[in-house]
Structure formats: structure tokens, C-alpha cells
XYZ file of C-alpha atoms in Angstrom:
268
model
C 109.111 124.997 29.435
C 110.799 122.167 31.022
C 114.111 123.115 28.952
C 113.652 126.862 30.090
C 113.405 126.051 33.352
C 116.278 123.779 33.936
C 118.482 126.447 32.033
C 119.874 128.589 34.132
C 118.875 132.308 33.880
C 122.814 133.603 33.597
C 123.139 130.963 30.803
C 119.907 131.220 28.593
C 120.585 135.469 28.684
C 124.444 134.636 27.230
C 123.313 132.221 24.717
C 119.963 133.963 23.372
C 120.125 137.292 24.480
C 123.325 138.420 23.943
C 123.614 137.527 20.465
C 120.104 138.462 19.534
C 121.255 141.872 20.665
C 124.443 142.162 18.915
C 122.724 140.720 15.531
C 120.121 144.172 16.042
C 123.887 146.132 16.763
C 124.811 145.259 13.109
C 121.841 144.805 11.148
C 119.641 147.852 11.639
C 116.458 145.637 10.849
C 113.151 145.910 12.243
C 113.100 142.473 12.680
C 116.172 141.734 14.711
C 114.781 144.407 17.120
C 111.665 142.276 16.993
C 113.346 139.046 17.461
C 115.644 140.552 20.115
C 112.548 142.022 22.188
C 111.254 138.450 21.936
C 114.345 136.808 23.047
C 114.634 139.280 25.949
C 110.856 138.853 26.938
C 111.660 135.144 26.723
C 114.466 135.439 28.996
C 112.026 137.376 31.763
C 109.714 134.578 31.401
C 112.612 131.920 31.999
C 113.926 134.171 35.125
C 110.708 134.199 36.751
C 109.729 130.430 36.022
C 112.931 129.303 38.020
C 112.345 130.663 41.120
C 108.162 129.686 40.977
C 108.934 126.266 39.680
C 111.718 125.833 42.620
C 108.827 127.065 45.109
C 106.029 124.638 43.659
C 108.510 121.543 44.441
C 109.628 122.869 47.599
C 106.135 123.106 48.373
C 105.415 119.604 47.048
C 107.605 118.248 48.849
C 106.714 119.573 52.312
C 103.780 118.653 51.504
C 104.251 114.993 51.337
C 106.907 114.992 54.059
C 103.853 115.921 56.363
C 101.890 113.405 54.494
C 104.066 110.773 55.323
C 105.081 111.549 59.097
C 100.961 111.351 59.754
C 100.842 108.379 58.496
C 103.575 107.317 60.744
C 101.989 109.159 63.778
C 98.950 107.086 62.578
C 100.476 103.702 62.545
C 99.677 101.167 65.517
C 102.595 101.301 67.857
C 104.108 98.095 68.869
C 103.486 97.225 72.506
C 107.217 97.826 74.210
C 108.534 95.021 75.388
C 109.540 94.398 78.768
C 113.125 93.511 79.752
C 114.388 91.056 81.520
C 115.423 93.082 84.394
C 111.633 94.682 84.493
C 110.539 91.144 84.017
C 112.308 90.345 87.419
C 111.437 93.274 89.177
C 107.291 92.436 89.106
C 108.324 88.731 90.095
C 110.388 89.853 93.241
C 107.330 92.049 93.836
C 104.621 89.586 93.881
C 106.724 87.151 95.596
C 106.975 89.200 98.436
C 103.692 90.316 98.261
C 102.385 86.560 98.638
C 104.946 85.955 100.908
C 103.956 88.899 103.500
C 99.927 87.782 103.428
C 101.301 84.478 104.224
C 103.576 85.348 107.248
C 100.374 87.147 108.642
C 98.879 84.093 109.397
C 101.848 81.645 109.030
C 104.985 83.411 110.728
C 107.512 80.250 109.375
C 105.646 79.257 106.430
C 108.000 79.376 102.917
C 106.484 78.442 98.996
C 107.322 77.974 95.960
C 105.750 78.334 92.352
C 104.604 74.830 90.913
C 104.739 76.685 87.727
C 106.301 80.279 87.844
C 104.416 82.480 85.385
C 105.600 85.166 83.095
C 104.857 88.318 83.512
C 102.812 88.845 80.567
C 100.789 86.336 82.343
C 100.581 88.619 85.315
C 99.911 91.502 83.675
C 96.652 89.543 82.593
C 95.760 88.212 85.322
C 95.290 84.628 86.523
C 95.123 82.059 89.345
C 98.938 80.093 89.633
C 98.840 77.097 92.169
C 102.053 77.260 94.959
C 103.482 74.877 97.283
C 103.781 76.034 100.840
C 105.446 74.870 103.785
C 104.759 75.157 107.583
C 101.476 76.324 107.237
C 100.146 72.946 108.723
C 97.531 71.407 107.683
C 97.417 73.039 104.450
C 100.077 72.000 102.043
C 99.260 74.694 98.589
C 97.344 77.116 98.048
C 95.969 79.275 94.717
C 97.328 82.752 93.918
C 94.513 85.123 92.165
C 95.801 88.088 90.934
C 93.215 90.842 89.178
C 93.708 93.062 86.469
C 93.578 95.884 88.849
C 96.847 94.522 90.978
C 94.458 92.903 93.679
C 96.091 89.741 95.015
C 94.695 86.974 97.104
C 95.377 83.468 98.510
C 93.373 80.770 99.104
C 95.150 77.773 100.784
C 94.153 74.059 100.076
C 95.265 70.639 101.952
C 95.550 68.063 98.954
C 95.725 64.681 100.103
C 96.027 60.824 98.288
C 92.644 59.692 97.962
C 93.340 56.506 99.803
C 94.283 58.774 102.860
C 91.036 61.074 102.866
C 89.224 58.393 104.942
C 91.674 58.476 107.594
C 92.284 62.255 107.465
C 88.262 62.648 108.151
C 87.818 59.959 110.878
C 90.285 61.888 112.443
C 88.650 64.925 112.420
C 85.705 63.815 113.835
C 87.077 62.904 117.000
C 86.646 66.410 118.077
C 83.264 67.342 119.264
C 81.461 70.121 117.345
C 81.446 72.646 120.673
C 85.227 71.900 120.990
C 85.568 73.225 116.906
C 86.547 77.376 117.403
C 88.097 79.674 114.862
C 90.465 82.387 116.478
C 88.554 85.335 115.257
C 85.484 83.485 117.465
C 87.040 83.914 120.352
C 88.496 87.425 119.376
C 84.512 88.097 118.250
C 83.037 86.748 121.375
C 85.225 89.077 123.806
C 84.402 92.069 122.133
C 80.790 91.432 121.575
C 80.028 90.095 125.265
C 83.394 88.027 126.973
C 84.658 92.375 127.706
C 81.712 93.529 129.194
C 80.996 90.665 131.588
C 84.898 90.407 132.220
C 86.147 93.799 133.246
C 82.444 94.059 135.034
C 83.319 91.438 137.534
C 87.323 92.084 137.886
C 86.226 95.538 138.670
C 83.456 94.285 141.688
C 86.196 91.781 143.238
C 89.098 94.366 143.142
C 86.856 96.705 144.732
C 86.274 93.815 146.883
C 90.134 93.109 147.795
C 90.044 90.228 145.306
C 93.391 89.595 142.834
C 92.407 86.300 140.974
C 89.813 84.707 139.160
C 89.104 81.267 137.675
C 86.709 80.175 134.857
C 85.661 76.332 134.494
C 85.261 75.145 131.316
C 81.215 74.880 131.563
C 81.407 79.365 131.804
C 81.192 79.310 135.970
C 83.162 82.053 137.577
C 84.216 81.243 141.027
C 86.830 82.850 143.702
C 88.276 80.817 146.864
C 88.150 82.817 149.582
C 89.191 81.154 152.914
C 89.517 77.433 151.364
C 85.881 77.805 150.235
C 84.879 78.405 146.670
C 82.276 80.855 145.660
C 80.637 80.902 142.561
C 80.912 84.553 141.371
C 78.541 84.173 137.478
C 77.735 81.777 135.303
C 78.903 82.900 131.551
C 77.467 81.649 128.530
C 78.682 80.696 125.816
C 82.108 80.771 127.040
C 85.011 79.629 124.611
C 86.374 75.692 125.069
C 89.327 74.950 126.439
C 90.441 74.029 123.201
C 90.773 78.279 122.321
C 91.901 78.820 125.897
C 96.150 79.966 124.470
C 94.531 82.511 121.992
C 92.063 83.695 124.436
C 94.919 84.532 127.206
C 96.701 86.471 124.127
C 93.480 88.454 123.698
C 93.242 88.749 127.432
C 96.646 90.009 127.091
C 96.153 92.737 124.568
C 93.645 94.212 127.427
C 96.027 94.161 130.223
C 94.870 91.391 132.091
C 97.341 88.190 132.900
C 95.716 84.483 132.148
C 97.247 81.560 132.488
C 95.273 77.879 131.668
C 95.247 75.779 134.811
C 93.844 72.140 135.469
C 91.096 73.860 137.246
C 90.176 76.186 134.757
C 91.248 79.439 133.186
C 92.866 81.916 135.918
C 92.488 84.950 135.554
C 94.594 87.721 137.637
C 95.300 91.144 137.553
């Protein structure tokens, strides 16, 4: 069958066919008519085989063609790698990222990496050490960067050991009521410092009044003809120490201070 079917039909009818039938023309035999209807029933058989055979390998062979692209569908994809120009891009991002939370609080500060990591390694997340300048007294701080994209900065003052001693005698020359954070004093005026404030600015400018100065102990006084009057006592009022960012938050609410030897003046 193999033979038959890699005869073409055109040849196997010229070769077996053909001759049978002429050999029947001659010799009026029974069986050459035989043989011939056997070559011609052989030579239907070989037709038809040729065209099913071609469709079972065509078949086969789509067949594994799908086989194999599934398996190639199924394969584990390498990870693409990123280029150097996508590489530089996420740098450039995070740089200014750090370097916009750090002008928030530190309007002149620059930094630098003290080891610039890859961005595989920020795609992983991490915490990379940088050196900063003019962002007095800290001199570094740590860059944490989550999985999720969330960034944040913690800043450190590193010091010799030999010069921690000094560094903490001279930090305790400040007394601990003289020690204020800036969001204190921003904390303070909107929890109490407004109310009491615009309570007796309003009362004195009904009054006729235009100034008003705060010692450092919280008393409230006016001078009206040479003499001065002590308007309230405040407590808990910031030091002198937080006086410049407490005239900016003054400021923000419209009302003009200015730090005198006397005490905070207040006008409006």
C-alpha cells in the first residue's frame, strides 16, 4: 500500500491498466477480462488512497503544529528585561521624589546616594542610606521604599563617638520648657492660642486699642497713657524660643507680630 500510494494515479492507470486492457483487446480470454477488472479495481483503490492518505498527514500534522505552539504558550516566559533608558527613568523618578519630601522641610537641603541601587533593587523594595546637606543638624538619612511605591525618609545625625559627649552636654543647656517642635506651636494655636487670641484683639479693637504685647511668662498687657494694664494671663503660652514660627502662624491668620525685648507684639 505504501508503493500504491506514492504512485501517482495517472501513472499506475498507464502502466497496469492500460496494458491489462489491451492484453483482454487481443486475447479474448476470460481471464484477461478477470485480470483486467482486477487491475482496474486496483487502480480505484490506489485513486482513492491518495487523496485519504494526503488528508490523514495533513491532519497529522496540524495536529502536532497545535501540539507544539501549546506547549510554547505553556512555557514560563522570561521576565523582560528593563533597559537602560527605563532603568534611568525610575532613578530620575525617585530622586525627585526624595528630593521634593526633603525640600518640604529643608528648602536648601541637596543628597546624594552612599550607594545608588539598581532598579531591580527598587522594584523589591528596600531601605538605601543617603547623604544630605543643609538640613542641619542631621547629616543622612534612610530611604524606605515599599513594594506598593510608598516612599519615606527618616533622617539621622551620625556623629564620631568621641564627639557624642560634647554634642549632648550641649544640648542640655537648654531647659526642657524652652524645647518646642513647630507643629506645637502650630497645635497649641489652633487648639486654644486662636480662641483666646482673636477673643481679646476683638474686645480692645472694640475698645480703640491697635497693639498688644505678650511676656514670655503668658501675661497680656496694653499701655494705655504710660501705664500698663494687664489684659489675661495665658497658659501655657509658647517660649520665646518658638516666638519666629509663631509670628508666621500669626501671619497665616492676618494678624502682624513682631518679637520685641518686651515681649511678643502683637498688632493689627
Amino acid at each position: 500500500m505504501t508503493l500504491l500510494r506514492k504512485l501517482k494515479p495517472s501513472t499506475f492507470f498507464r502502466c497496469l491498466v492500460v496494458p491489462t486492457m489491451f492484453l483482454c483487446a487481443i486475447f479474448k480470454h476470460p481471464a484477461f477480462q478477470w485480470i483486467a477488472v482486477a487491475a482496474l479495481v486496483t487502480w480505484l483503490a490506489a485513486s482513492l488512497a491518495t487523496p485519504i492518505g494526503n488528508a490523514v498527514q495533513r491532519s497529522k500534522h496540524r495536529k502536532k503544529t497545535e501540539e507544539l505552539a501549546k506547549l510554547r504558550d505553556e512555557a514560563p516566559k522570561e521576565p523582560a528585561k528593563p533597559t537602560p533608558d527605563s532603568e534611568l527613568f525610575l532613578i530620575r523618578q525617585i530622586n525627585f521624589r526624595i528630593t521634593e519630601q526633603l525640600k518640604d522641610t529643608y528648602p536648601m537641603v541637596s543628597w546624594l546616594w552612599v550607594k545608588r541601587p539598581s532598579s531591580d533593587e527598587l522594584c523589591k523594595g528596600g531601605v538605601w542610606r543617603i547623604r544630605v546637606s543643609n538640613a542641619e543638624p542631621f547629616n543622612f538619612g534612610e530611604v524606605t521604599i515599599m513594594k506598593s511605591g510608598k516612599l519615606s525618609i527618616t533622617m539621622i545625625q551620625a556623629t564620631q563617638l568621641k564627639d557624642a559627649t560634647k554634642l549632648s552636654l550641649e544640648s542640655s543647656d537648654l531647659e526642657e520648657d524652652e524645647i518646642i517642635e513647630r507643629v506645637d506651636v502650630k497645635t497649641w494655636y489652633q487648639d486654644e492660642g486662636e480662641k483666646i487670641i482673636s477673643r481679646m484683639i476683638d474686645d480692645l479693637n472694640a475698645q480703640g486699642h491697635r497693639k498688644l504685647t505678650i511676656r514670655e511668662n503668658g501675661e497680656a498687657y496694653i499701655t494705655a497713657s504710660g501705664t500698663e494694664e494687664t489684659v489675661e494671663q495665658i497658659q501655657h503660652f509658647p517660649p520665646r524660643l518658638a516666638w519666629d514660627e509663631f509670628c508666621q502662624v500669626l501671619k497665616e491668620d492676618e494678624i502682624t507680630a513682631a518679637v520685641k525685648p518686651e515681649g511678643l507684639l502683637l498688632s493689627w
